[in-house]
């Protein structure tokens, strides 16, 4: 049976990359005694699928991965046993059994939302909030985006579903689908370039709040509703 697990990643572990997080959970599942299924063949591996990878240095309270289990006692029991093996900064938040028709976590991702703040090293104009709001309210925001296949022009506005100022932070709901996955840092870098705001290295603090899929009616809902 398929099970989806939601977890948070905060503090120093935010500097651990995606591949190392995958290996960490493979070991944690073994330590917790979870009856996970393995692939067949000469090199069996745990059947596991992660949702959208989180950039190194970002925190999150909305990360997900799917596992295939041979047997299950209770979702709360799995949550408790995994949390007993977790390192500081990683916490299991939810465990849910999936319908067999549910797509895997990676293929299901449609959007993600973030809360971003500028580090103290960034020198912002007094009216940056008004300028950012005006930037978002443009009909189109043409920009060159680098991809694995080279560079192409996109309309950045189409990938920003929502943007608002929350005190001194910026909230964004962005397209996170496999075809047009948008990063919050890229949005703010584009804005700063347009406004001639110079940025030092690592100018933002980023926290992913949730990861979403689309329902049949087109609504965005968390990967575990």
PDB file of N, CA, C and O in Angstrom, residues 36-77:
ATOM      1  N   UNK A  36       8.763  -1.542   4.835  1.00  0.00           N
ATOM      2  CA  UNK A  36       8.759  -0.928   3.510  1.00  0.00           C
ATOM      3  C   UNK A  36       9.001  -1.974   2.432  1.00  0.00           C
ATOM      4  O   UNK A  36       9.715  -2.959   2.641  1.00  0.00           O
ATOM      5  N   UNK A  37       8.396  -1.759   1.269  1.00  0.00           N
ATOM      6  CA  UNK A  37       8.578  -2.670   0.136  1.00  0.00           C
ATOM      7  C   UNK A  37       9.849  -2.305  -0.623  1.00  0.00           C
ATOM      8  O   UNK A  37      10.266  -1.145  -0.659  1.00  0.00           O
ATOM      9  N   UNK A  38      10.459  -3.318  -1.226  1.00  0.00           N
ATOM     10  CA  UNK A  38      11.670  -3.131  -2.023  1.00  0.00           C
ATOM     11  C   UNK A  38      11.396  -3.515  -3.469  1.00  0.00           C
ATOM     12  O   UNK A  38      10.555  -4.374  -3.753  1.00  0.00           O
ATOM     13  N   UNK A  39      12.128  -2.880  -4.361  1.00  0.00           N
ATOM     14  CA  UNK A  39      12.026  -3.236  -5.773  1.00  0.00           C
ATOM     15  C   UNK A  39      12.639  -4.612  -5.991  1.00  0.00           C
ATOM     16  O   UNK A  39      13.400  -5.115  -5.161  1.00  0.00           O
ATOM     17  N   UNK A  40      12.306  -5.228  -7.110  1.00  0.00           N
ATOM     18  CA  UNK A  40      12.877  -6.527  -7.441  1.00  0.00           C
ATOM     19  C   UNK A  40      14.083  -6.335  -8.354  1.00  0.00           C
ATOM     20  O   UNK A  40      14.341  -5.237  -8.845  1.00  0.00           O
ATOM     21  N   UNK A  41      14.831  -7.389  -8.577  1.00  0.00           N
ATOM     22  CA  UNK A  41      15.985  -7.303  -9.465  1.00  0.00           C
ATOM     23  C   UNK A  41      17.288  -7.544  -8.725  1.00  0.00           C
ATOM     24  O   UNK A  41      17.306  -7.961  -7.562  1.00  0.00           O
ATOM     25  N   UNK A  42      18.401  -7.251  -9.395  1.00  0.00           N
ATOM     26  CA  UNK A  42      19.721  -7.533  -8.833  1.00  0.00           C
ATOM     27  C   UNK A  42      20.113  -6.553  -7.729  1.00  0.00           C
ATOM     28  O   UNK A  42      20.944  -6.865  -6.886  1.00  0.00           O
ATOM     29  N   UNK A  43      19.541  -5.352  -7.747  1.00  0.00           N
ATOM     30  CA  UNK A  43      19.896  -4.342  -6.744  1.00  0.00           C
ATOM     31  C   UNK A  43      18.622  -3.755  -6.130  1.00  0.00           C
ATOM     32  O   UNK A  43      18.223  -2.633  -6.465  1.00  0.00           O
ATOM     33  N   UNK A  44      17.968  -4.481  -5.232  1.00  0.00           N
ATOM     34  CA  UNK A  44      16.704  -4.003  -4.647  1.00  0.00           C
ATOM     35  C   UNK A  44      16.899  -2.702  -3.869  1.00  0.00           C
ATOM     36  O   UNK A  44      17.909  -2.515  -3.190  1.00  0.00           O
ATOM     37  N   UNK A  45      15.940  -1.801  -3.998  1.00  0.00           N
ATOM     38  CA  UNK A  45      15.984  -0.558  -3.235  1.00  0.00           C
ATOM     39  C   UNK A  45      14.591  -0.241  -2.713  1.00  0.00           C
ATOM     40  O   UNK A  45      13.588  -0.735  -3.235  1.00  0.00           O
ATOM     41  N   UNK A  46      14.539   0.563  -1.670  1.00  0.00           N
ATOM     42  CA  UNK A  46      13.261   0.945  -1.086  1.00  0.00           C
ATOM     43  C   UNK A  46      12.426   1.710  -2.112  1.00  0.00           C
ATOM     44  O   UNK A  46      12.945   2.562  -2.834  1.00  0.00           O
ATOM     45  N   UNK A  47      11.134   1.400  -2.169  1.00  0.00           N
ATOM     46  CA  UNK A  47      10.243   2.097  -3.100  1.00  0.00           C
ATOM     47  C   UNK A  47       9.804   3.393  -2.433  1.00  0.00           C
ATOM     48  O   UNK A  47       8.978   3.405  -1.521  1.00  0.00           O
ATOM     49  N   UNK A  48      10.400   4.486  -2.886  1.00  0.00           N
ATOM     50  CA  UNK A  48      10.243   5.790  -2.239  1.00  0.00           C
ATOM     51  C   UNK A  48      10.269   6.882  -3.301  1.00  0.00           C
ATOM     52  O   UNK A  48      11.055   6.815  -4.243  1.00  0.00           O
ATOM     53  N   UNK A  49       9.401   7.875  -3.173  1.00  0.00           N
ATOM     54  CA  UNK A  49       9.341   8.972  -4.143  1.00  0.00           C
ATOM     55  C   UNK A  49       9.148  10.285  -3.403  1.00  0.00           C
ATOM     56  O   UNK A  49       8.166  10.456  -2.679  1.00  0.00           O
ATOM     57  N   UNK A  50      10.095  11.215  -3.575  1.00  0.00           N
ATOM     58  CA  UNK A  50      10.005  12.520  -2.927  1.00  0.00           C
ATOM     59  C   UNK A  50       9.306  13.523  -3.839  1.00  0.00           C
ATOM     60  O   UNK A  50       9.376  13.427  -5.066  1.00  0.00           O
ATOM     61  N   UNK A  51       8.653  14.499  -3.220  1.00  0.00           N
ATOM     62  CA  UNK A  51       8.033  15.590  -3.970  1.00  0.00           C
ATOM     63  C   UNK A  51       9.114  16.584  -4.386  1.00  0.00           C
ATOM     64  O   UNK A  51      10.289  16.235  -4.449  1.00  0.00           O
ATOM     65  N   UNK A  52       8.741  17.806  -4.667  1.00  0.00           N
ATOM     66  CA  UNK A  52       9.664  18.820  -5.182  1.00  0.00           C
ATOM     67  C   UNK A  52      10.855  19.023  -4.248  1.00  0.00           C
ATOM     68  O   UNK A  52      10.679  19.349  -3.070  1.00  0.00           O
ATOM     69  N   UNK A  53      12.095  18.844  -4.736  1.00  0.00           N
ATOM     70  CA  UNK A  53      13.279  19.024  -3.881  1.00  0.00           C
ATOM     71  C   UNK A  53      13.359  20.451  -3.338  1.00  0.00           C
ATOM     72  O   UNK A  53      13.028  21.414  -4.034  1.00  0.00           O
ATOM     73  N   UNK A  54      13.811  20.569  -2.103  1.00  0.00           N
ATOM     74  CA  UNK A  54      13.963  21.873  -1.462  1.00  0.00           C
ATOM     75  C   UNK A  54      15.388  22.366  -1.667  1.00  0.00           C
ATOM     76  O   UNK A  54      16.349  21.617  -1.484  1.00  0.00           O
ATOM     77  N   UNK A  55      15.534  23.623  -2.047  1.00  0.00           N
ATOM     78  CA  UNK A  55      16.866  24.185  -2.259  1.00  0.00           C
ATOM     79  C   UNK A  55      17.663  24.173  -0.957  1.00  0.00           C
ATOM     80  O   UNK A  55      17.110  24.380   0.130  1.00  0.00           O
ATOM     81  N   UNK A  56      18.957  23.938  -1.078  1.00  0.00           N
ATOM     82  CA  UNK A  56      19.833  23.933   0.099  1.00  0.00           C
ATOM     83  C   UNK A  56      19.793  25.306   0.770  1.00  0.00           C
ATOM     84  O   UNK A  56      19.852  26.343   0.110  1.00  0.00           O
ATOM     85  N   UNK A  57      19.650  25.311   2.086  1.00  0.00           N
ATOM     86  CA  UNK A  57      19.595  26.555   2.845  1.00  0.00           C
ATOM     87  C   UNK A  57      18.189  27.030   3.145  1.00  0.00           C
ATOM     88  O   UNK A  57      17.999  27.929   3.959  1.00  0.00           O
ATOM     89  N   UNK A  58      17.186  26.431   2.488  1.00  0.00           N
ATOM     90  CA  UNK A  58      15.799  26.809   2.741  1.00  0.00           C
ATOM     91  C   UNK A  58      15.203  25.934   3.840  1.00  0.00           C
ATOM     92  O   UNK A  58      15.511  24.743   3.935  1.00  0.00           O
ATOM     93  N   UNK A  59      14.331  26.524   4.637  1.00  0.00           N
ATOM     94  CA  UNK A  59      13.581  25.765   5.631  1.00  0.00           C
ATOM     95  C   UNK A  59      12.208  25.426   5.062  1.00  0.00           C
ATOM     96  O   UNK A  59      11.768  26.013   4.073  1.00  0.00           O
ATOM     97  N   UNK A  60      11.531  24.476   5.703  1.00  0.00           N
ATOM     98  CA  UNK A  60      10.215  24.092   5.206  1.00  0.00           C
ATOM     99  C   UNK A  60       9.402  23.405   6.292  1.00  0.00           C
ATOM    100  O   UNK A  60       9.943  22.695   7.139  1.00  0.00           O
ATOM    101  N   UNK A  61       8.095  23.625   6.232  1.00  0.00           N
ATOM    102  CA  UNK A  61       7.170  22.845   7.059  1.00  0.00           C
ATOM    103  C   UNK A  61       6.152  22.153   6.153  1.00  0.00           C
ATOM    104  O   UNK A  61       5.054  21.814   6.581  1.00  0.00           O
ATOM    105  N   UNK A  62       6.551  21.945   4.881  1.00  0.00           N
ATOM    106  CA  UNK A  62       5.643  21.320   3.926  1.00  0.00           C
ATOM    107  C   UNK A  62       6.344  20.416   2.933  1.00  0.00           C
ATOM    108  O   UNK A  62       6.124  20.522   1.727  1.00  0.00           O
ATOM    109  N   UNK A  63       7.205  19.490   3.435  1.00  0.00           N
ATOM    110  CA  UNK A  63       7.907  18.539   2.575  1.00  0.00           C
ATOM    111  C   UNK A  63       7.190  17.186   2.592  1.00  0.00           C
ATOM    112  O   UNK A  63       6.605  16.799   3.607  1.00  0.00           O
ATOM    113  N   UNK A  64       7.283  16.459   1.478  1.00  0.00           N
ATOM    114  CA  UNK A  64       6.557  15.192   1.356  1.00  0.00           C
ATOM    115  C   UNK A  64       7.390  14.128   0.656  1.00  0.00           C
ATOM    116  O   UNK A  64       8.222  14.433  -0.202  1.00  0.00           O
ATOM    117  N   UNK A  65       7.121  12.869   1.010  1.00  0.00           N
ATOM    118  CA  UNK A  65       7.592  11.744   0.211  1.00  0.00           C
ATOM    119  C   UNK A  65       6.622  10.581   0.366  1.00  0.00           C
ATOM    120  O   UNK A  65       5.889  10.484   1.353  1.00  0.00           O
ATOM    121  N   UNK A  66       6.598   9.721  -0.646  1.00  0.00           N
ATOM    122  CA  UNK A  66       5.740   8.537  -0.652  1.00  0.00           C
ATOM    123  C   UNK A  66       6.588   7.291  -0.459  1.00  0.00           C
ATOM    124  O   UNK A  66       7.730   7.226  -0.935  1.00  0.00           O
ATOM    125  N   UNK A  67       6.024   6.303   0.210  1.00  0.00           N
ATOM    126  CA  UNK A  67       6.668   4.999   0.334  1.00  0.00           C
ATOM    127  C   UNK A  67       5.634   3.913   0.055  1.00  0.00           C
ATOM    128  O   UNK A  67       4.431   4.115   0.248  1.00  0.00           O
ATOM    129  N   UNK A  68       6.126   2.784  -0.414  1.00  0.00           N
ATOM    130  CA  UNK A  68       5.279   1.601  -0.605  1.00  0.00           C
ATOM    131  C   UNK A  68       5.556   0.664   0.565  1.00  0.00           C
ATOM    132  O   UNK A  68       6.710   0.310   0.829  1.00  0.00           O
ATOM    133  N   UNK A  69       4.501   0.267   1.285  1.00  0.00           N
ATOM    134  CA  UNK A  69       4.658  -0.605   2.448  1.00  0.00           C
ATOM    135  C   UNK A  69       4.046  -1.975   2.185  1.00  0.00           C
ATOM    136  O   UNK A  69       3.032  -2.090   1.493  1.00  0.00           O
ATOM    137  N   UNK A  70       4.674  -2.995   2.766  1.00  0.00           N
ATOM    138  CA  UNK A  70       4.106  -4.345   2.691  1.00  0.00           C
ATOM    139  C   UNK A  70       2.949  -4.502   3.663  1.00  0.00           C
ATOM    140  O   UNK A  70       1.982  -5.215   3.387  1.00  0.00           O
ATOM    141  N   UNK A  71       3.066  -3.839   4.817  1.00  0.00           N
ATOM    142  CA  UNK A  71       2.015  -3.913   5.830  1.00  0.00           C
ATOM    143  C   UNK A  71       2.055  -2.633   6.652  1.00  0.00           C
ATOM    144  O   UNK A  71       3.057  -1.922   6.678  1.00  0.00           O
ATOM    145  N   UNK A  72       0.948  -2.352   7.319  1.00  0.00           N
ATOM    146  CA  UNK A  72       0.855  -1.138   8.125  1.00  0.00           C
ATOM    147  C   UNK A  72      -0.006  -1.423   9.347  1.00  0.00           C
ATOM    148  O   UNK A  72      -1.021  -2.129   9.257  1.00  0.00           O
ATOM    149  N   UNK A  73       0.426  -0.913  10.487  1.00  0.00           N
ATOM    150  CA  UNK A  73      -0.366  -1.066  11.706  1.00  0.00           C
ATOM    151  C   UNK A  73      -1.315   0.118  11.858  1.00  0.00           C
ATOM    152  O   UNK A  73      -2.533  -0.042  11.879  1.00  0.00           O
ATOM    153  N   UNK A  74      -0.739   1.320  11.908  1.00  0.00           N
ATOM    154  CA  UNK A  74      -1.527   2.528  12.138  1.00  0.00           C
ATOM    155  C   UNK A  74      -0.675   3.722  11.719  1.00  0.00           C
ATOM    156  O   UNK A  74       0.533   3.742  11.962  1.00  0.00           O
ATOM    157  N   UNK A  75      -1.280   4.716  11.083  1.00  0.00           N
ATOM    158  CA  UNK A  75      -0.500   5.862  10.611  1.00  0.00           C
ATOM    159  C   UNK A  75       0.124   6.640  11.771  1.00  0.00           C
ATOM    160  O   UNK A  75       1.242   7.145  11.654  1.00  0.00           O
ATOM    161  N   UNK A  76      -0.578   6.743  12.894  1.00  0.00           N
ATOM    162  CA  UNK A  76      -0.017   7.443  14.051  1.00  0.00           C
ATOM    163  C   UNK A  76       1.167   6.676  14.629  1.00  0.00           C
ATOM    164  O   UNK A  76       2.117   7.277  15.136  1.00  0.00           O
ATOM    165  N   UNK A  77       1.114   5.347  14.546  1.00  0.00           N
ATOM    166  CA  UNK A  77       2.231   4.528  15.019  1.00  0.00           C
ATOM    167  C   UNK A  77       3.466   4.762  14.150  1.00  0.00           C
ATOM    168  O   UNK A  77       4.588   4.884  14.661  1.00  0.00           O
TER     169      UNK A  77
END
